[in-house]
Amino acid sequence: RELRKEIADRKQAEQELAKRTEFLNSLIENTPAGIVAIDPDGAVQMCNPAFEKLFGYHQQAIVGEPLIDLLTTEELRPEVYAERATLWRKEVAHTVTRRKRSDGSLVDVEIFSVPVAVEETYTGAVLLFQDITERKRVERELQEHTSFLNSVIDTSPVGIVVIDVNGEVE
């Protein structure tokens, strides 16, 4: 009788573990941010479809490959080494930068690098990549418009005063 209860408890625990695993896999697979997991040496362990789409790599082709070789240029490597140092200190790293796609083109990204530890031992990291190309384009356009307006104000032969919505002179 006790053996039956043990077996039933084990089956229930296995079912709960399977549900949790399915839930976590669904989160990773369906998240719009590119996700990649790396081991302590920086080798790719897995990635999600959003990562594959963003960078043009297929998971099967990059597992075991150093992420630094896949996504960076020589100019970007010092930045990556600084991120790694942050991860080794078990701290989250946040970067707005560019990374290289499989075709060699660069893409503007925001990256969160999160250390992963099991029983206080650093086992690697999970990196989340968000494509910010559109945001950067809008920022550049805004800067261009601001520069243009400032040059108009600075070179105008007529005095121009800028007043905010509260009637205060800026």
PDB file of C-alpha atoms in Angstrom:
ATOM      1  CA  ARG A   1       0.000   0.000   0.000  1.00  0.00           C
ATOM      2  CA  GLU A   2       2.814   2.423   0.859  1.00  0.00           C
ATOM      3  CA  LEU A   3       4.558   1.512  -2.397  1.00  0.00           C
ATOM      4  CA  ARG A   4       1.403   2.417  -4.360  1.00  0.00           C
ATOM      5  CA  LYS A   5       1.266   5.804  -2.650  1.00  0.00           C
ATOM      6  CA  GLU A   6       4.967   6.365  -3.464  1.00  0.00           C
ATOM      7  CA  ILE A   7       4.346   5.460  -7.094  1.00  0.00           C
ATOM      8  CA  ALA A   8       1.272   7.731  -7.270  1.00  0.00           C
ATOM      9  CA  ASP A   9       3.190  10.596  -5.654  1.00  0.00           C
ATOM     10  CA  ARG A  10       6.075  10.118  -8.071  1.00  0.00           C
ATOM     11  CA  LYS A  11       3.716  10.113 -11.073  1.00  0.00           C
ATOM     12  CA  GLN A  12       2.047  13.286  -9.819  1.00  0.00           C
ATOM     13  CA  ALA A  13       5.429  14.974  -9.334  1.00  0.00           C
ATOM     14  CA  GLU A  14       6.472  13.923 -12.845  1.00  0.00           C
ATOM     15  CA  GLN A  15       3.239  15.327 -14.300  1.00  0.00           C
ATOM     16  CA  GLU A  16       3.734  18.620 -12.444  1.00  0.00           C
ATOM     17  CA  LEU A  17       7.330  18.796 -13.663  1.00  0.00           C
ATOM     18  CA  ALA A  18       6.203  18.101 -17.241  1.00  0.00           C
ATOM     19  CA  LYS A  19       3.573  20.887 -17.009  1.00  0.00           C
ATOM     20  CA  ARG A  20       6.111  23.331 -15.617  1.00  0.00           C
ATOM     21  CA  THR A  21       8.628  22.410 -18.309  1.00  0.00           C
ATOM     22  CA  GLU A  22       5.992  22.858 -21.027  1.00  0.00           C
ATOM     23  CA  PHE A  23       5.021  26.247 -19.554  1.00  0.00           C
ATOM     24  CA  LEU A  24       8.628  27.471 -19.415  1.00  0.00           C
ATOM     25  CA  ASN A  25       9.359  26.203 -22.929  1.00  0.00           C
ATOM     26  CA  SER A  26       6.254  28.006 -24.193  1.00  0.00           C
ATOM     27  CA  LEU A  27       7.410  31.247 -22.543  1.00  0.00           C
ATOM     28  CA  ILE A  28      10.819  31.021 -24.187  1.00  0.00           C
ATOM     29  CA  GLU A  29       9.500  29.994 -27.595  1.00  0.00           C
ATOM     30  CA  ASN A  30       6.818  32.693 -27.743  1.00  0.00           C
ATOM     31  CA  THR A  31       8.651  35.651 -26.227  1.00  0.00           C
ATOM     32  CA  PRO A  32       9.176  38.388 -28.852  1.00  0.00           C
ATOM     33  CA  ALA A  33      12.620  39.233 -27.452  1.00  0.00           C
ATOM     34  CA  GLY A  34      15.531  37.215 -28.767  1.00  0.00           C
ATOM     35  CA  ILE A  35      16.731  34.859 -26.044  1.00  0.00           C
ATOM     36  CA  VAL A  36      19.987  32.918 -25.961  1.00  0.00           C
ATOM     37  CA  ALA A  37      21.475  30.865 -23.136  1.00  0.00           C
ATOM     38  CA  ILE A  38      25.246  30.526 -22.877  1.00  0.00           C
ATOM     39  CA  ASP A  39      27.516  28.403 -20.708  1.00  0.00           C
ATOM     40  CA  PRO A  40      30.268  29.920 -18.496  1.00  0.00           C
ATOM     41  CA  ASP A  41      32.654  29.954 -21.472  1.00  0.00           C
ATOM     42  CA  GLY A  42      30.152  31.884 -23.612  1.00  0.00           C
ATOM     43  CA  ALA A  43      29.131  28.978 -25.866  1.00  0.00           C
ATOM     44  CA  VAL A  44      25.518  28.917 -27.071  1.00  0.00           C
ATOM     45  CA  GLN A  45      23.345  26.344 -25.300  1.00  0.00           C
ATOM     46  CA  MET A  46      20.004  27.254 -26.871  1.00  0.00           C
ATOM     47  CA  CYS A  47      18.102  30.134 -28.452  1.00  0.00           C
ATOM     48  CA  ASN A  48      14.501  30.959 -29.230  1.00  0.00           C
ATOM     49  CA  PRO A  49      12.813  31.680 -32.592  1.00  0.00           C
ATOM     50  CA  ALA A  50      12.942  35.463 -32.006  1.00  0.00           C
ATOM     51  CA  PHE A  51      16.747  35.243 -31.676  1.00  0.00           C
ATOM     52  CA  GLU A  52      16.932  33.164 -34.860  1.00  0.00           C
ATOM     53  CA  LYS A  53      14.829  35.737 -36.722  1.00  0.00           C
ATOM     54  CA  LEU A  54      16.725  38.753 -35.377  1.00  0.00           C
ATOM     55  CA  PHE A  55      20.204  37.434 -36.154  1.00  0.00           C
ATOM     56  CA  GLY A  56      19.563  34.964 -38.985  1.00  0.00           C
ATOM     57  CA  TYR A  57      21.003  31.912 -37.251  1.00  0.00           C
ATOM     58  CA  HIS A  58      19.374  28.530 -36.691  1.00  0.00           C
ATOM     59  CA  GLN A  59      19.766  26.987 -33.265  1.00  0.00           C
ATOM     60  CA  GLN A  60      21.064  23.679 -34.638  1.00  0.00           C
ATOM     61  CA  ALA A  61      23.923  25.475 -36.392  1.00  0.00           C
ATOM     62  CA  ILE A  62      25.113  27.560 -33.431  1.00  0.00           C
ATOM     63  CA  VAL A  63      24.816  25.339 -30.347  1.00  0.00           C
ATOM     64  CA  GLY A  64      28.300  25.018 -28.907  1.00  0.00           C
ATOM     65  CA  GLU A  65      29.611  28.038 -30.837  1.00  0.00           C
ATOM     66  CA  PRO A  66      31.025  31.044 -28.931  1.00  0.00           C
ATOM     67  CA  LEU A  67      28.351  33.764 -28.946  1.00  0.00           C
ATOM     68  CA  ILE A  68      31.045  36.444 -29.119  1.00  0.00           C
ATOM     69  CA  ASP A  69      32.222  35.041 -32.484  1.00  0.00           C
ATOM     70  CA  LEU A  70      28.694  35.029 -33.877  1.00  0.00           C
ATOM     71  CA  LEU A  71      27.483  38.488 -32.854  1.00  0.00           C
ATOM     72  CA  THR A  72      30.464  40.793 -32.509  1.00  0.00           C
ATOM     73  CA  THR A  73      33.093  42.539 -34.519  1.00  0.00           C
ATOM     74  CA  GLU A  74      36.613  43.280 -33.247  1.00  0.00           C
ATOM     75  CA  GLU A  75      35.487  46.811 -32.344  1.00  0.00           C
ATOM     76  CA  LEU A  76      32.657  45.491 -30.159  1.00  0.00           C
ATOM     77  CA  ARG A  77      34.644  42.839 -28.259  1.00  0.00           C
ATOM     78  CA  PRO A  78      35.886  45.078 -25.407  1.00  0.00           C
ATOM     79  CA  GLU A  79      32.255  45.909 -24.651  1.00  0.00           C
ATOM     80  CA  VAL A  80      31.410  42.200 -24.505  1.00  0.00           C
ATOM     81  CA  TYR A  81      34.331  41.494 -22.165  1.00  0.00           C
ATOM     82  CA  ALA A  82      32.989  44.177 -19.803  1.00  0.00           C
ATOM     83  CA  GLU A  83      29.535  42.528 -19.911  1.00  0.00           C
ATOM     84  CA  ARG A  84      31.111  39.149 -19.097  1.00  0.00           C
ATOM     85  CA  ALA A  85      32.895  40.632 -16.098  1.00  0.00           C
ATOM     86  CA  THR A  86      29.556  41.945 -14.837  1.00  0.00           C
ATOM     87  CA  LEU A  87      27.988  38.507 -15.241  1.00  0.00           C
ATOM     88  CA  TRP A  88      30.837  36.810 -13.373  1.00  0.00           C
ATOM     89  CA  ARG A  89      30.107  39.184 -10.480  1.00  0.00           C
ATOM     90  CA  LYS A  90      26.558  37.774 -10.647  1.00  0.00           C
ATOM     91  CA  GLU A  91      25.120  41.128 -11.725  1.00  0.00           C
ATOM     92  CA  VAL A  92      22.694  41.910 -14.541  1.00  0.00           C
ATOM     93  CA  ALA A  93      24.278  43.794 -17.447  1.00  0.00           C
ATOM     94  CA  HIS A  94      22.258  46.239 -19.559  1.00  0.00           C
ATOM     95  CA  THR A  95      23.618  47.550 -22.851  1.00  0.00           C
ATOM     96  CA  VAL A  96      22.335  49.528 -25.809  1.00  0.00           C
ATOM     97  CA  THR A  97      24.641  48.739 -28.702  1.00  0.00           C
ATOM     98  CA  ARG A  98      24.958  47.026 -32.065  1.00  0.00           C
ATOM     99  CA  ARG A  99      25.435  43.349 -32.818  1.00  0.00           C
ATOM    100  CA  LYS A 100      26.323  41.487 -35.990  1.00  0.00           C
ATOM    101  CA  ARG A 101      23.810  39.365 -37.883  1.00  0.00           C
ATOM    102  CA  SER A 102      24.707  36.187 -39.772  1.00  0.00           C
ATOM    103  CA  ASP A 103      24.955  38.204 -43.013  1.00  0.00           C
ATOM    104  CA  GLY A 104      27.502  40.565 -41.421  1.00  0.00           C
ATOM    105  CA  SER A 105      25.146  43.536 -41.141  1.00  0.00           C
ATOM    106  CA  LEU A 106      24.836  45.322 -37.804  1.00  0.00           C
ATOM    107  CA  VAL A 107      21.581  45.771 -35.923  1.00  0.00           C
ATOM    108  CA  ASP A 108      20.819  48.192 -33.076  1.00  0.00           C
ATOM    109  CA  VAL A 109      19.859  46.208 -29.973  1.00  0.00           C
ATOM    110  CA  GLU A 110      19.133  46.602 -26.312  1.00  0.00           C
ATOM    111  CA  ILE A 111      20.579  43.702 -24.320  1.00  0.00           C
ATOM    112  CA  PHE A 112      19.905  42.409 -20.844  1.00  0.00           C
ATOM    113  CA  SER A 113      22.456  39.799 -19.767  1.00  0.00           C
ATOM    114  CA  VAL A 114      21.336  37.843 -16.715  1.00  0.00           C
ATOM    115  CA  PRO A 115      23.679  35.510 -14.834  1.00  0.00           C
ATOM    116  CA  VAL A 116      22.410  32.019 -14.078  1.00  0.00           C
ATOM    117  CA  ALA A 117      23.563  30.251 -10.934  1.00  0.00           C
ATOM    118  CA  VAL A 118      22.667  26.844  -9.577  1.00  0.00           C
ATOM    119  CA  GLU A 119      23.391  26.379  -5.879  1.00  0.00           C
ATOM    120  CA  GLU A 120      25.578  29.518  -5.865  1.00  0.00           C
ATOM    121  CA  THR A 121      27.677  28.251  -8.792  1.00  0.00           C
ATOM    122  CA  TYR A 122      27.744  30.404 -11.943  1.00  0.00           C
ATOM    123  CA  THR A 123      26.494  28.170 -14.766  1.00  0.00           C
ATOM    124  CA  GLY A 124      26.219  30.713 -17.567  1.00  0.00           C
ATOM    125  CA  ALA A 125      23.831  33.434 -18.583  1.00  0.00           C
ATOM    126  CA  VAL A 126      20.639  34.225 -20.422  1.00  0.00           C
ATOM    127  CA  LEU A 127      20.771  37.179 -22.810  1.00  0.00           C
ATOM    128  CA  LEU A 128      17.668  38.984 -24.034  1.00  0.00           C
ATOM    129  CA  PHE A 129      17.942  41.012 -27.234  1.00  0.00           C
ATOM    130  CA  GLN A 130      15.429  43.627 -28.368  1.00  0.00           C
ATOM    131  CA  ASP A 131      15.720  45.115 -31.863  1.00  0.00           C
ATOM    132  CA  ILE A 132      15.705  48.902 -31.419  1.00  0.00           C
ATOM    133  CA  THR A 133      16.382  49.849 -35.033  1.00  0.00           C
ATOM    134  CA  GLU A 134      13.147  51.843 -35.323  1.00  0.00           C
ATOM    135  CA  ARG A 135      13.731  53.605 -32.013  1.00  0.00           C
ATOM    136  CA  LYS A 136      17.241  54.626 -33.118  1.00  0.00           C
ATOM    137  CA  ARG A 137      15.890  55.882 -36.466  1.00  0.00           C
ATOM    138  CA  VAL A 138      13.318  58.073 -34.700  1.00  0.00           C
ATOM    139  CA  GLU A 139      15.976  59.371 -32.289  1.00  0.00           C
ATOM    140  CA  ARG A 140      18.208  60.342 -35.232  1.00  0.00           C
ATOM    141  CA  GLU A 141      15.322  62.119 -36.973  1.00  0.00           C
ATOM    142  CA  LEU A 142      14.448  63.992 -33.796  1.00  0.00           C
ATOM    143  CA  GLN A 143      18.075  65.049 -33.364  1.00  0.00           C
ATOM    144  CA  GLU A 144      18.193  66.250 -36.988  1.00  0.00           C
ATOM    145  CA  HIS A 145      14.996  68.275 -36.540  1.00  0.00           C
ATOM    146  CA  THR A 146      16.259  69.741 -33.282  1.00  0.00           C
ATOM    147  CA  SER A 147      19.574  70.702 -34.901  1.00  0.00           C
ATOM    148  CA  PHE A 148      17.719  72.288 -37.820  1.00  0.00           C
ATOM    149  CA  LEU A 149      15.455  74.311 -35.534  1.00  0.00           C
ATOM    150  CA  ASN A 150      18.395  75.414 -33.419  1.00  0.00           C
ATOM    151  CA  SER A 151      20.276  76.561 -36.526  1.00  0.00           C
ATOM    152  CA  VAL A 152      17.197  78.509 -37.703  1.00  0.00           C
ATOM    153  CA  ILE A 153      16.939  80.203 -34.309  1.00  0.00           C
ATOM    154  CA  ASP A 154      20.678  80.891 -34.139  1.00  0.00           C
ATOM    155  CA  THR A 155      20.957  82.351 -37.656  1.00  0.00           C
ATOM    156  CA  SER A 156      17.638  84.197 -37.883  1.00  0.00           C
ATOM    157  CA  PRO A 157      17.950  87.935 -38.475  1.00  0.00           C
ATOM    158  CA  VAL A 158      14.751  88.343 -36.471  1.00  0.00           C
ATOM    159  CA  GLY A 159      14.668  87.857 -32.696  1.00  0.00           C
ATOM    160  CA  ILE A 160      12.998  84.559 -31.765  1.00  0.00           C
ATOM    161  CA  VAL A 161      11.794  83.682 -28.280  1.00  0.00           C
ATOM    162  CA  VAL A 162      10.766  80.141 -27.372  1.00  0.00           C
ATOM    163  CA  ILE A 163       7.995  79.911 -24.791  1.00  0.00           C
ATOM    164  CA  ASP A 164       6.824  76.664 -23.209  1.00  0.00           C
ATOM    165  CA  VAL A 165       3.164  75.698 -22.663  1.00  0.00           C
ATOM    166  CA  ASN A 166       3.154  77.521 -19.298  1.00  0.00           C
ATOM    167  CA  GLY A 167       4.249  80.782 -20.920  1.00  0.00           C
ATOM    168  CA  GLU A 168       7.785  80.489 -19.534  1.00  0.00           C
ATOM    169  CA  VAL A 169      10.701  81.585 -21.695  1.00  0.00           C
ATOM    170  CA  GLU A 170      13.026  78.678 -22.454  1.00  0.00           C
TER     171      GLU A 170
END
